Short mmCIF file of C-alpha atoms in Angstrom, two decimals:
data_model
loop_
_atom_site.label_atom_id
_atom_site.label_comp_id
_atom_site.label_asym_id
_atom_site.label_seq_id
_atom_site.Cartn_x
_atom_site.Cartn_y
_atom_site.Cartn_z
CA UNK X 1 -26.47 17.77 -22.28
CA UNK X 2 -27.71 14.15 -22.32
CA UNK X 3 -24.77 13.21 -24.56
CA UNK X 4 -22.26 14.75 -22.13
CA UNK X 5 -19.87 12.23 -20.58
CA UNK X 6 -20.06 10.77 -17.06
CA UNK X 7 -17.06 11.45 -14.81
CA UNK X 8 -15.61 8.64 -12.72
CA UNK X 9 -13.05 9.30 -10.03
CA UNK X 10 -10.97 6.84 -8.04
CA UNK X 11 -7.79 7.05 -5.96
CA UNK X 12 -6.21 4.66 -8.46
CA UNK X 13 -7.15 1.89 -10.84
CA UNK X 14 -9.61 -0.15 -8.79
CA UNK X 15 -12.43 2.12 -9.95
CA UNK X 16 -12.05 0.59 -13.41
CA UNK X 17 -14.29 -2.26 -12.15
CA UNK X 18 -16.98 0.42 -11.68
CA UNK X 19 -16.29 1.86 -15.14
CA UNK X 20 -16.59 -1.64 -16.66
CA UNK X 21 -19.99 -2.19 -15.02
CA UNK X 22 -21.23 1.30 -16.00
CA UNK X 23 -20.16 0.67 -19.61
CA UNK X 24 -22.17 -2.59 -19.59
CA UNK X 25 -25.28 -1.02 -18.00
CA UNK X 26 -25.18 2.25 -19.96
CA UNK X 27 -23.85 1.28 -23.39
CA UNK X 28 -24.43 4.64 -25.09
CA UNK X 29 -22.69 6.76 -22.45
CA UNK X 30 -19.24 8.33 -22.76
CA UNK X 31 -16.96 8.34 -19.73
CA UNK X 32 -14.04 10.33 -18.36
CA UNK X 33 -12.01 8.34 -15.84
CA UNK X 34 -9.64 10.08 -13.42
CA UNK X 35 -7.27 8.08 -11.19
CA UNK X 36 -5.45 10.07 -8.50
CA UNK X 37 -2.53 7.64 -8.68
CA UNK X 38 0.03 10.17 -7.38
CA UNK X 39 -1.68 10.38 -4.00
CA UNK X 40 -3.01 6.85 -3.48
CA UNK X 41 -3.84 5.16 -1.19
CA UNK X 42 -6.59 7.40 0.22
CA UNK X 43 -7.47 4.88 2.94
CA UNK X 44 -4.73 6.05 5.28
CA UNK X 45 -5.56 9.75 4.92
CA UNK X 46 -7.73 11.88 7.19
CA UNK X 47 -11.30 12.80 6.11
CA UNK X 48 -10.22 16.49 5.85
CA UNK X 49 -7.43 15.64 3.40
CA UNK X 50 -9.72 13.34 1.39
CA UNK X 51 -12.35 16.11 1.13
CA UNK X 52 -9.69 18.47 -0.21
CA UNK X 53 -8.66 15.90 -2.84
CA UNK X 54 -12.32 15.21 -3.73
CA UNK X 55 -12.84 18.95 -4.29
CA UNK X 56 -9.85 19.06 -6.68
CA UNK X 57 -10.80 15.94 -8.62
CA UNK X 58 -14.48 16.96 -8.89
CA UNK X 59 -13.46 20.39 -10.20
CA UNK X 60 -11.29 18.73 -12.84
CA UNK X 61 -14.19 16.53 -13.99
CA UNK X 62 -16.69 19.43 -13.81
CA UNK X 63 -14.42 21.41 -16.13
CA UNK X 64 -14.68 18.53 -18.61
CA UNK X 65 -18.44 19.24 -18.72
CA UNK X 66 -19.58 15.90 -17.31
CA UNK X 67 -23.28 15.46 -16.48
CA UNK X 68 -22.66 13.41 -13.33
CA UNK X 69 -19.69 12.35 -11.18
CA UNK X 70 -19.31 8.84 -9.75
CA UNK X 71 -16.86 8.45 -6.87
CA UNK X 72 -15.71 4.84 -7.22
CA UNK X 73 -13.22 4.95 -4.32
CA UNK X 74 -14.73 3.71 -1.03
CA UNK X 75 -12.61 6.04 1.14
CA UNK X 76 -13.55 9.08 -0.95
CA UNK X 77 -17.21 7.95 -1.09
CA UNK X 78 -17.34 8.01 2.70
CA UNK X 79 -16.89 11.82 2.68
CA UNK X 80 -19.49 12.49 -0.06
CA UNK X 81 -22.55 14.13 1.55
CA UNK X 82 -26.19 13.48 0.60
CA UNK X 83 -27.32 15.32 -2.56
CA UNK X 84 -23.79 16.71 -3.01
CA UNK X 85 -23.14 18.71 -6.20
CA UNK X 86 -20.34 20.72 -7.78
CA UNK X 87 -21.34 23.54 -10.17
CA UNK X 88 -24.78 21.91 -10.22
CA UNK X 89 -23.40 18.49 -11.23
CA UNK X 90 -24.50 15.66 -8.91
CA UNK X 91 -21.82 13.57 -7.15
CA UNK X 92 -22.62 9.94 -6.32
CA UNK X 93 -20.57 7.70 -3.99
CA UNK X 94 -20.60 3.88 -3.85
CA UNK X 95 -21.33 3.41 -0.12
CA UNK X 96 -25.05 4.26 -0.01
CA UNK X 97 -26.06 2.24 -3.11
CA UNK X 98 -24.07 -0.72 -1.72
CA UNK X 99 -25.68 -0.41 1.73
CA UNK X 100 -29.14 -0.07 0.17
CA UNK X 101 -28.64 -3.13 -2.03
CA UNK X 102 -27.40 -5.21 0.93
CA UNK X 103 -30.48 -4.30 3.01
CA UNK X 104 -32.74 -5.32 0.10
CA UNK X 105 -30.97 -8.67 -0.25
CA UNK X 106 -30.65 -9.81 3.37
CA UNK X 107 -33.44 -12.01 4.74
CA UNK X 108 -31.80 -12.85 8.08
CA UNK X 109 -30.67 -9.24 8.68
CA UNK X 110 -27.06 -10.41 8.93
CA UNK X 111 -24.72 -8.61 6.54
CA UNK X 112 -20.98 -9.13 6.15
CA UNK X 113 -18.59 -6.43 4.88
CA UNK X 114 -15.20 -7.10 3.31
CA UNK X 115 -12.97 -4.07 2.79
CA UNK X 116 -9.53 -2.56 3.13
CA UNK X 117 -8.31 -1.85 6.66
CA UNK X 118 -9.23 1.83 6.21
CA UNK X 119 -12.79 1.16 5.01
CA UNK X 120 -13.40 -1.30 7.84
CA UNK X 121 -11.86 1.00 10.47
CA UNK X 122 -14.01 3.92 9.28
CA UNK X 123 -17.12 1.69 9.46
CA UNK X 124 -18.63 3.53 6.46
CA UNK X 125 -20.87 0.66 5.30
CA UNK X 126 -21.94 -0.23 8.83
CA UNK X 127 -22.99 3.39 9.47
CA UNK X 128 -24.85 3.64 6.14
CA UNK X 129 -26.67 0.32 6.79
CA UNK X 130 -27.63 1.26 10.36
CA UNK X 131 -28.96 4.62 9.19
CA UNK X 132 -31.42 2.82 6.88
CA UNK X 133 -32.02 -0.35 8.94
CA UNK X 134 -30.90 0.06 12.57
CA UNK X 135 -31.68 -3.55 13.59
CA UNK X 136 -29.42 -5.17 11.01
CA UNK X 137 -26.41 -7.06 12.37
CA UNK X 138 -23.26 -6.05 10.52
CA UNK X 139 -20.04 -8.12 10.64
CA UNK X 140 -16.85 -6.61 9.21
CA UNK X 141 -13.57 -8.12 8.06
CA UNK X 142 -10.51 -6.14 6.95
CA UNK X 143 -8.85 -7.96 4.03
CA UNK X 144 -5.61 -6.02 3.38
CA UNK X 145 -4.00 -8.71 1.19
CA UNK X 146 -6.67 -8.76 -1.51
CA UNK X 147 -5.71 -5.52 -3.27
CA UNK X 148 -2.02 -6.49 -3.62
CA UNK X 149 -3.06 -10.00 -4.77
CA UNK X 150 -5.26 -8.52 -7.53
CA UNK X 151 -2.55 -6.00 -8.47
CA UNK X 152 -0.04 -8.88 -8.67
CA UNK X 153 -2.42 -10.52 -11.18
CA UNK X 154 -2.90 -13.57 -8.96
CA UNK X 155 -6.70 -13.85 -9.19
CA UNK X 156 -7.98 -17.36 -9.95
CA UNK X 157 -4.89 -18.58 -8.12
CA UNK X 158 -4.56 -21.22 -5.38
CA UNK X 159 -2.73 -18.76 -3.09
CA UNK X 160 -5.51 -16.17 -3.41
CA UNK X 161 -8.10 -18.89 -2.75
CA UNK X 162 -6.31 -19.82 0.49
CA UNK X 163 -6.25 -16.17 1.56
CA UNK X 164 -9.95 -15.77 0.72
CA UNK X 165 -10.84 -18.94 2.66
CA UNK X 166 -9.08 -17.56 5.72
CA UNK X 167 -10.64 -14.08 5.45
CA UNK X 168 -14.15 -15.45 4.85
CA UNK X 169 -14.14 -18.12 7.60
CA UNK X 170 -15.15 -15.69 10.37
CA UNK X 171 -17.89 -13.97 8.35
CA UNK X 172 -19.35 -17.34 7.32
CA UNK X 173 -19.23 -18.44 10.96
CA UNK X 174 -21.22 -15.31 11.87
CA UNK X 175 -24.14 -16.66 9.83
CA UNK X 176 -24.32 -13.83 7.29
CA UNK X 177 -26.61 -14.27 4.26
CA UNK X 178 -25.35 -11.17 2.38
CA UNK X 179 -21.79 -10.09 1.72
CA UNK X 180 -20.72 -6.60 0.56
CA UNK X 181 -17.61 -6.49 -1.65
CA UNK X 182 -16.54 -3.19 -0.09
CA UNK X 183 -13.55 -2.36 -2.26
CA UNK X 184 -13.28 -1.54 -5.95
CA UNK X 185 -10.73 -4.33 -6.51
CA UNK X 186 -12.92 -7.14 -5.19
CA UNK X 187 -15.27 -7.65 -8.17
CA UNK X 188 -12.20 -9.16 -9.91
CA UNK X 189 -12.38 -11.93 -7.25
CA UNK X 190 -16.17 -12.35 -7.39
CA UNK X 191 -16.22 -15.82 -8.97
CA UNK X 192 -13.64 -17.15 -6.48
CA UNK X 193 -15.60 -15.65 -3.56
CA UNK X 194 -18.86 -17.15 -4.88
CA UNK X 195 -17.32 -20.63 -4.95
CA UNK X 196 -16.18 -20.29 -1.31
CA UNK X 197 -19.35 -18.82 0.24
CA UNK X 198 -21.74 -21.03 -1.76
CA UNK X 199 -25.24 -20.31 -3.07
CA UNK X 200 -26.88 -19.16 0.19
CA UNK X 201 -24.88 -15.98 0.64
CA UNK X 202 -25.75 -13.14 -1.79
CA UNK X 203 -22.93 -10.90 -2.94
CA UNK X 204 -23.31 -7.14 -3.19
CA UNK X 205 -21.05 -5.61 -5.81
CA UNK X 206 -20.87 -1.83 -5.29
CA UNK X 207 -20.17 -1.41 -9.00
CA UNK X 208 -23.53 -3.02 -9.84
CA UNK X 209 -25.33 -1.07 -7.11
CA UNK X 210 -24.00 2.34 -8.20
CA UNK X 211 -24.70 1.52 -11.88
CA UNK X 212 -28.35 0.80 -11.06
CA UNK X 213 -28.69 4.04 -9.05
CA UNK X 214 -27.00 6.15 -11.73
CA UNK X 215 -29.20 4.65 -14.48
CA UNK X 216 -32.32 5.58 -12.46
CA UNK X 217 -31.09 9.10 -11.73
CA UNK X 218 -30.14 9.79 -15.36
CA UNK X 219 -33.45 8.37 -16.49
CA UNK X 220 -35.42 10.57 -14.07
CA UNK X 221 -33.52 13.65 -15.28
CA UNK X 222 -33.98 12.65 -18.94
CA UNK X 223 -30.22 12.48 -19.34
CA UNK X 224 -29.69 9.02 -20.85
CA UNK X 225 -27.44 9.33 -23.87
CA UNK X 226 -28.33 8.00 -27.33
CA UNK X 227 -24.78 8.50 -28.57
CA UNK X 228 -24.00 5.70 -31.07
CA UNK X 229 -20.26 6.32 -30.83
CA UNK X 230 -19.56 6.82 -27.12
CA UNK X 231 -15.95 7.30 -25.97
CA UNK X 232 -13.88 6.69 -22.83
CA UNK X 233 -10.98 8.96 -21.84
CA UNK X 234 -8.45 8.16 -19.12
CA UNK X 235 -6.54 10.62 -16.94
CA UNK X 236 -4.15 9.91 -14.06
CA UNK X 237 -2.10 12.11 -11.73
CA UNK X 238 0.89 9.76 -11.94
CA UNK X 239 1.44 7.33 -14.79
CA UNK X 240 3.55 4.23 -14.36
CA UNK X 241 3.90 1.06 -16.36
CA UNK X 242 1.40 -0.90 -14.30
CA UNK X 243 -1.47 1.48 -15.11
CA UNK X 244 -1.97 0.27 -18.67
CA UNK X 245 -1.49 -3.40 -17.70
CA UNK X 246 -3.95 -3.25 -14.77
CA UNK X 247 -6.45 -1.31 -16.91
CA UNK X 248 -6.30 -3.96 -19.63
CA UNK X 249 -6.66 -6.73 -17.02
CA UNK X 250 -9.71 -5.16 -15.35
CA UNK X 251 -11.44 -4.02 -18.53
CA UNK X 252 -10.66 -7.36 -20.19
CA UNK X 253 -9.06 -5.97 -23.33
CA UNK X 254 -5.81 -6.62 -25.20
CA UNK X 255 -5.75 -3.11 -26.64
CA UNK X 256 -3.26 -0.68 -25.09
CA UNK X 257 -5.18 2.01 -23.19
CA UNK X 258 -3.96 5.60 -23.68
CA UNK X 259 -3.74 7.58 -20.44
CA UNK X 260 -3.14 11.32 -20.18
CA UNK X 261 -1.16 12.75 -17.25
CA UNK X 262 -2.82 15.52 -15.27
CA UNK X 263 -1.53 17.79 -12.48
CA UNK X 264 -4.23 18.72 -9.96
CA UNK U 1 28.36 14.11 22.46
CA UNK U 2 29.12 10.36 22.47
CA UNK U 3 26.08 9.78 24.69
CA UNK U 4 23.80 11.63 22.25
CA UNK U 5 21.11 9.44 20.67
CA UNK U 6 21.17 7.98 17.15
CA UNK U 7 18.29 9.04 14.89
CA UNK U 8 16.51 6.44 12.75
CA UNK U 9 14.08 7.43 10.07
CA UNK U 10 11.71 5.26 8.05
CA UNK U 11 8.60 5.89 5.96
CA UNK U 12 6.72 3.70 8.43
CA UNK U 13 7.30 0.83 10.80
CA UNK U 14 9.49 -1.49 8.74
CA UNK U 15 12.57 0.40 9.96
CA UNK U 16 12.00 -1.09 13.40
CA UNK U 17 13.86 -4.19 12.12
CA UNK U 18 16.86 -1.87 11.68
CA UNK U 19 16.33 -0.38 15.16
CA UNK U 20 16.19 -3.89 16.65
CA UNK U 21 19.50 -4.86 15.02
CA UNK U 22 21.15 -1.56 16.02
CA UNK U 23 20.00 -2.05 19.63
CA UNK U 24 21.57 -5.53 19.60
CA UNK U 25 24.86 -4.36 18.05
CA UNK U 26 25.17 -1.12 20.03
CA UNK U 27 23.68 -1.93 23.45
CA UNK U 28 24.66 1.33 25.17
CA UNK U 29 23.22 3.65 22.53
CA UNK U 30 20.00 5.64 22.82
CA UNK U 31 17.74 5.94 19.77
CA UNK U 32 15.12 8.30 18.41
CA UNK U 33 12.87 6.58 15.86
CA UNK U 34 10.77 8.62 13.44
CA UNK U 35 8.19 6.93 11.19
CA UNK U 36 6.65 9.16 8.50
CA UNK U 37 3.44 7.11 8.64
CA UNK U 38 1.23 9.95 7.36
CA UNK U 39 2.99 9.98 3.99
CA UNK U 40 3.86 6.32 3.44
CA UNK U 41 4.47 4.55 1.14
CA UNK U 42 7.49 6.42 -0.23
CA UNK U 43 8.07 3.82 -2.95
CA UNK U 44 5.50 5.34 -5.29
CA UNK U 45 6.79 8.91 -4.90
CA UNK U 46 9.22 10.77 -7.16
CA UNK U 47 12.88 11.23 -6.06
CA UNK U 48 12.26 15.01 -5.77
CA UNK U 49 9.38 14.50 -3.33
CA UNK U 50 11.35 11.92 -1.34
CA UNK U 51 14.30 14.35 -1.06
CA UNK U 52 11.95 17.01 0.30
CA UNK U 53 10.60 14.57 2.90
CA UNK U 54 14.13 13.43 3.79
CA UNK U 55 15.11 17.06 4.38
CA UNK U 56 12.15 17.54 6.77
CA UNK U 57 12.68 14.30 8.69
CA UNK U 58 16.45 14.86 8.97
CA UNK U 59 15.87 18.39 10.31
CA UNK U 60 13.49 17.01 12.92
CA UNK U 61 16.08 14.45 14.07
CA UNK U 62 18.93 17.00 13.92
CA UNK U 63 16.90 19.25 16.25
CA UNK U 64 16.78 16.34 18.71
CA UNK U 65 20.61 16.57 18.83
CA UNK U 66 21.32 13.14 17.42
CA UNK U 67 24.94 12.25 16.63
CA UNK U 68 24.08 10.30 13.44
CA UNK U 69 21.04 9.63 11.27
CA UNK U 70 20.25 6.21 9.82
CA UNK U 71 17.78 6.14 6.92
CA UNK U 72 16.18 2.70 7.25
CA UNK U 73 13.76 3.13 4.33
CA UNK U 74 15.11 1.72 1.05
CA UNK U 75 13.29 4.31 -1.11
CA UNK U 76 14.60 7.20 0.99
CA UNK U 77 18.08 5.64 1.14
CA UNK U 78 18.24 5.69 -2.64
CA UNK U 79 18.28 9.53 -2.61
CA UNK U 80 20.94 9.86 0.15
CA UNK U 81 24.17 11.11 -1.43
CA UNK U 82 27.71 10.03 -0.50
CA UNK U 83 29.01 11.67 2.68
CA UNK U 84 25.71 13.51 3.15
CA UNK U 85 25.30 15.55 6.35
CA UNK U 86 22.76 17.88 7.93
CA UNK U 87 24.08 20.52 10.37
CA UNK U 88 27.30 18.49 10.42
CA UNK U 89 25.49 15.26 11.39
CA UNK U 90 26.24 12.34 9.06
CA UNK U 91 23.32 10.61 7.27
CA UNK U 92 23.67 6.90 6.42
CA UNK U 93 21.40 4.95 4.08
CA UNK U 94 20.96 1.16 3.90
CA UNK U 95 21.63 0.62 0.18
CA UNK U 96 25.43 1.01 0.08
CA UNK U 97 26.16 -1.13 3.18
CA UNK U 98 23.83 -3.82 1.76
CA UNK U 99 25.48 -3.71 -1.67
CA UNK U 100 28.95 -3.81 -0.09
CA UNK U 101 28.04 -6.79 2.07
CA UNK U 102 26.59 -8.68 -0.91
CA UNK U 103 29.76 -8.15 -2.94
CA UNK U 104 31.85 -9.47 -0.05
CA UNK U 105 29.70 -12.58 0.27
CA UNK U 106 29.26 -13.65 -3.36
CA UNK U 107 31.74 -16.18 -4.73
CA UNK U 108 30.03 -16.78 -8.10
CA UNK U 109 29.37 -13.05 -8.67
CA UNK U 110 25.65 -13.76 -8.97
CA UNK U 111 23.55 -11.69 -6.56
CA UNK U 112 19.75 -11.73 -6.20
CA UNK U 113 17.73 -8.77 -4.91
CA UNK U 114 14.25 -9.01 -3.37
CA UNK U 115 12.45 -5.72 -2.83
CA UNK U 116 9.22 -3.78 -3.19
CA UNK U 117 8.13 -2.89 -6.72
CA UNK U 118 9.50 0.64 -6.23
CA UNK U 119 12.94 -0.48 -5.01
CA UNK U 120 13.25 -2.99 -7.86
CA UNK U 121 12.02 -0.50 -10.50
CA UNK U 122 14.51 2.11 -9.26
CA UNK U 123 17.33 -0.50 -9.45
CA UNK U 124 19.03 1.11 -6.43
CA UNK U 125 20.88 -2.02 -5.26
CA UNK U 126 21.86 -3.02 -8.80
CA UNK U 127 23.36 0.45 -9.40
CA UNK U 128 25.20 0.44 -6.06
CA UNK U 129 26.59 -3.07 -6.71
CA UNK U 130 27.69 -2.26 -10.27
CA UNK U 131 29.45 0.92 -9.08
CA UNK U 132 31.64 -1.20 -6.77
CA UNK U 133 31.84 -4.41 -8.84
CA UNK U 134 30.81 -3.82 -12.48
CA UNK U 135 31.14 -7.51 -13.52
CA UNK U 136 28.66 -8.84 -10.97
CA UNK U 137 25.46 -10.34 -12.37
CA UNK U 138 22.46 -8.94 -10.51
CA UNK U 139 18.99 -10.58 -10.68
CA UNK U 140 16.01 -8.68 -9.27
CA UNK U 141 12.56 -9.77 -8.14
CA UNK U 142 9.76 -7.44 -7.03
CA UNK U 143 7.85 -9.04 -4.13
CA UNK U 144 4.89 -6.69 -3.48
CA UNK U 145 2.93 -9.16 -1.31
CA UNK U 146 5.57 -9.59 1.39
CA UNK U 147 5.04 -6.26 3.18
CA UNK U 148 1.25 -6.75 3.53
CA UNK U 149 1.82 -10.37 4.64
CA UNK U 150 4.19 -9.21 7.41
CA UNK U 151 1.83 -6.38 8.39
CA UNK U 152 -1.02 -8.91 8.55
CA UNK U 153 1.10 -10.87 11.07
CA UNK U 154 1.21 -13.94 8.81
CA UNK U 155 4.93 -14.70 9.05
CA UNK U 156 5.76 -18.35 9.78
CA UNK U 157 2.54 -19.14 7.93
CA UNK U 158 1.86 -21.68 5.15
CA UNK U 159 0.38 -18.99 2.87
CA UNK U 160 3.47 -16.79 3.25
CA UNK U 161 5.68 -19.81 2.55
CA UNK U 162 3.80 -20.49 -0.71
CA UNK U 163 4.20 -16.85 -1.74
CA UNK U 164 7.93 -16.94 -0.87
CA UNK U 165 8.40 -20.17 -2.85
CA UNK U 166 6.84 -18.55 -5.90
CA UNK U 167 8.85 -15.31 -5.61
CA UNK U 168 12.15 -17.12 -4.99
CA UNK U 169 11.82 -19.75 -7.75
CA UNK U 170 13.17 -17.45 -10.50
CA UNK U 171 16.09 -16.12 -8.44
CA UNK U 172 17.10 -19.66 -7.44
CA UNK U 173 16.86 -20.70 -11.09
CA UNK U 174 19.24 -17.85 -11.96
CA UNK U 175 21.96 -19.56 -9.90
CA UNK U 176 22.49 -16.80 -7.35
CA UNK U 177 24.69 -17.55 -4.32
CA UNK U 178 23.82 -14.34 -2.42
CA UNK U 179 20.40 -12.80 -1.78
CA UNK U 180 19.80 -9.22 -0.58
CA UNK U 181 16.70 -8.74 1.59
CA UNK U 182 16.09 -5.31 0.06
CA UNK U 183 13.20 -4.13 2.23
CA UNK U 184 13.02 -3.30 5.92
CA UNK U 185 10.13 -5.75 6.45
CA UNK U 186 11.96 -8.81 5.11
CA UNK U 187 14.21 -9.64 8.11
CA UNK U 188 10.96 -10.76 9.82
CA UNK U 189 10.80 -13.50 7.13
CA UNK U 190 14.50 -14.41 7.28
CA UNK U 191 14.09 -17.87 8.84
CA UNK U 192 11.37 -18.84 6.31
CA UNK U 193 13.53 -17.57 3.43
CA UNK U 194 16.56 -19.50 4.75
CA UNK U 195 14.57 -22.74 4.76
CA UNK U 196 13.52 -22.23 1.14
CA UNK U 197 16.86 -21.16 -0.37
CA UNK U 198 18.93 -23.65 1.62
CA UNK U 199 22.48 -23.39 2.97
CA UNK U 200 24.30 -22.46 -0.27
CA UNK U 201 22.72 -19.06 -0.71
CA UNK U 202 23.94 -16.36 1.74
CA UNK U 203 21.41 -13.80 2.90
CA UNK U 204 22.27 -10.10 3.18
CA UNK U 205 20.21 -8.34 5.80
CA UNK U 206 20.49 -4.55 5.29
CA UNK U 207 19.82 -4.06 9.00
CA UNK U 208 22.95 -6.08 9.86
CA UNK U 209 24.98 -4.35 7.16
CA UNK U 210 24.09 -0.80 8.25
CA UNK U 211 24.66 -1.72 11.93
CA UNK U 212 28.18 -2.89 11.13
CA UNK U 213 28.95 0.29 9.14
CA UNK U 214 27.51 2.57 11.83
CA UNK U 215 29.49 0.81 14.56
CA UNK U 216 32.71 1.34 12.58
CA UNK U 217 31.93 5.00 11.87
CA UNK U 218 31.05 5.78 15.50
CA UNK U 219 34.16 3.96 16.64
CA UNK U 220 36.42 5.91 14.24
CA UNK U 221 34.90 9.19 15.47
CA UNK U 222 35.19 8.12 19.12
CA UNK U 223 31.44 8.43 19.51
CA UNK U 224 30.47 5.02 20.98
CA UNK U 225 28.25 5.60 24.00
CA UNK U 226 28.94 4.16 27.47
CA UNK U 227 25.45 5.08 28.69
CA UNK U 228 24.33 2.38 31.15
CA UNK U 229 20.68 3.44 30.88
CA UNK U 230 20.08 4.06 27.17
CA UNK U 231 16.59 4.99 26.01
CA UNK U 232 14.48 4.67 22.85
CA UNK U 233 11.89 7.28 21.87
CA UNK U 234 9.29 6.81 19.11
CA UNK U 235 7.74 9.51 16.94
CA UNK U 236 5.30 9.13 14.05
CA UNK U 237 3.56 11.58 11.72
CA UNK U 238 0.28 9.63 11.91
CA UNK U 239 -0.58 7.27 14.73
CA UNK U 240 -3.05 4.46 14.26
CA UNK U 241 -3.81 1.35 16.27
CA UNK U 242 -1.57 -0.90 14.20
CA UNK U 243 1.57 1.10 15.05
CA UNK U 244 1.91 -0.19 18.59
CA UNK U 245 0.98 -3.74 17.60
CA UNK U 246 3.43 -3.88 14.70
CA UNK U 247 6.16 -2.29 16.85
CA UNK U 248 5.66 -4.92 19.54
CA UNK U 249 5.69 -7.69 16.93
CA UNK U 250 8.92 -6.53 15.28
CA UNK U 251 10.77 -5.63 18.49
CA UNK U 252 9.55 -8.87 20.10
CA UNK U 253 8.11 -7.32 23.26
CA UNK U 254 4.77 -7.56 25.07
CA UNK U 255 5.13 -4.06 26.54
CA UNK U 256 3.00 -1.34 24.99
CA UNK U 257 5.25 1.09 23.14
CA UNK U 258 4.49 4.82 23.63
CA UNK U 259 4.54 6.83 20.40
CA UNK U 260 4.44 10.61 20.16
CA UNK U 261 2.65 12.30 17.24
CA UNK U 262 4.67 14.85 15.28
CA UNK U 263 3.70 17.27 12.51
CA UNK U 264 6.52 17.86 10.01
#
């Protein structure tokens, strides 16, 4: 059981930043990645529809005999309930670990959240933070251009820097000392964001936060793998040319990544 | 019958640029606008799925007793067949009028197409142009950042100008003399694009092209309205806060626009 793979689910490819971090933190684990590319974006869908999709994607991963499921997508994470399982397999979202990490980092109790329009409108991080630390001031900024900029491959680019400067101006003016990167695509922009906000604002990367939580949970359950030859398998509900290219870009590899089509 | 409204269908709000142009060209006509906002974007969906959606949206408009249906969405237009009708009501897409207009304007037989990734990947304009004028050279450029920039409200903005400069550099280098604005959102950027490409490249605005064709067709069929108090009604499959704001921005009005929710 401890050598069983970990399932990762995202609405698309952004969750590969979470996979990359998990691979770094848990080097002997195998992973099964599922991107629901045929139905993305989730952000514009109702919670009822997203729950239905989550049920289908979790079942798919459960049937692959995973030992845990990580929901990398922020919109899907916001419908994951506490201690949720499927066929006894635990399901972990990225919102709570991110909120928890932000509360631990903030000294001034002023946290900023960057996210897609949907994540910001749903206030998922704000709600999770206020549940744990009601007196914390939370400032949110929807940043709808960042995902298309990353998907265009324009990170480390003067245009993206201008966009980031504009998006971050308000949050910096609000006197935040902690900033949550509330979208799976944003870790790709982490270095650029760091340069803009400077050394006195701590960044919270949900990928790092969920990796830490998962490592603890697996450790507690005695489920850390010692597999010397771990593997990663990729599945997607719709495969187009950009999948392989984006996957290589995010995972930082030149090797073509094989992806298997799946119908949910 | 001549005073019956004209139906306009789009995957979202971009088609309001087409509505605006139709209202200007046909001042006595009434319009029923339907945005399939719950299922956008269409660009990433398969032609089979888009045809199914087109069938549903056309039926909805046909039941409202429209005298013609205009498909403003480029992705949906690419599945409209020649002389297509529903319950005897003609359905017009934007691709063929745009292609026709481009062929009429080009002197050097070198046409550029800007569009979303989906429109460019599907090569809809290229195919339509080559059907009418096989010797024309067509150069295409996917511009995925332009829709989110317009939806962010950043038109007439230095960042958008930088993005446009970068997207247009290749097409201008290809020696085009005609440029098709192959997405419903792009007319909002027309003045900025004009400044960049200069006076020797003619722009083809699909909204203008379809308005001209529709005017001719209604005229031929003796169906031009003389209604002195025409109306416009808005329907959408999912209503969020941005709908009204975007509608006001595109139609250039300060008045709040009432939108009725519809389940297809």
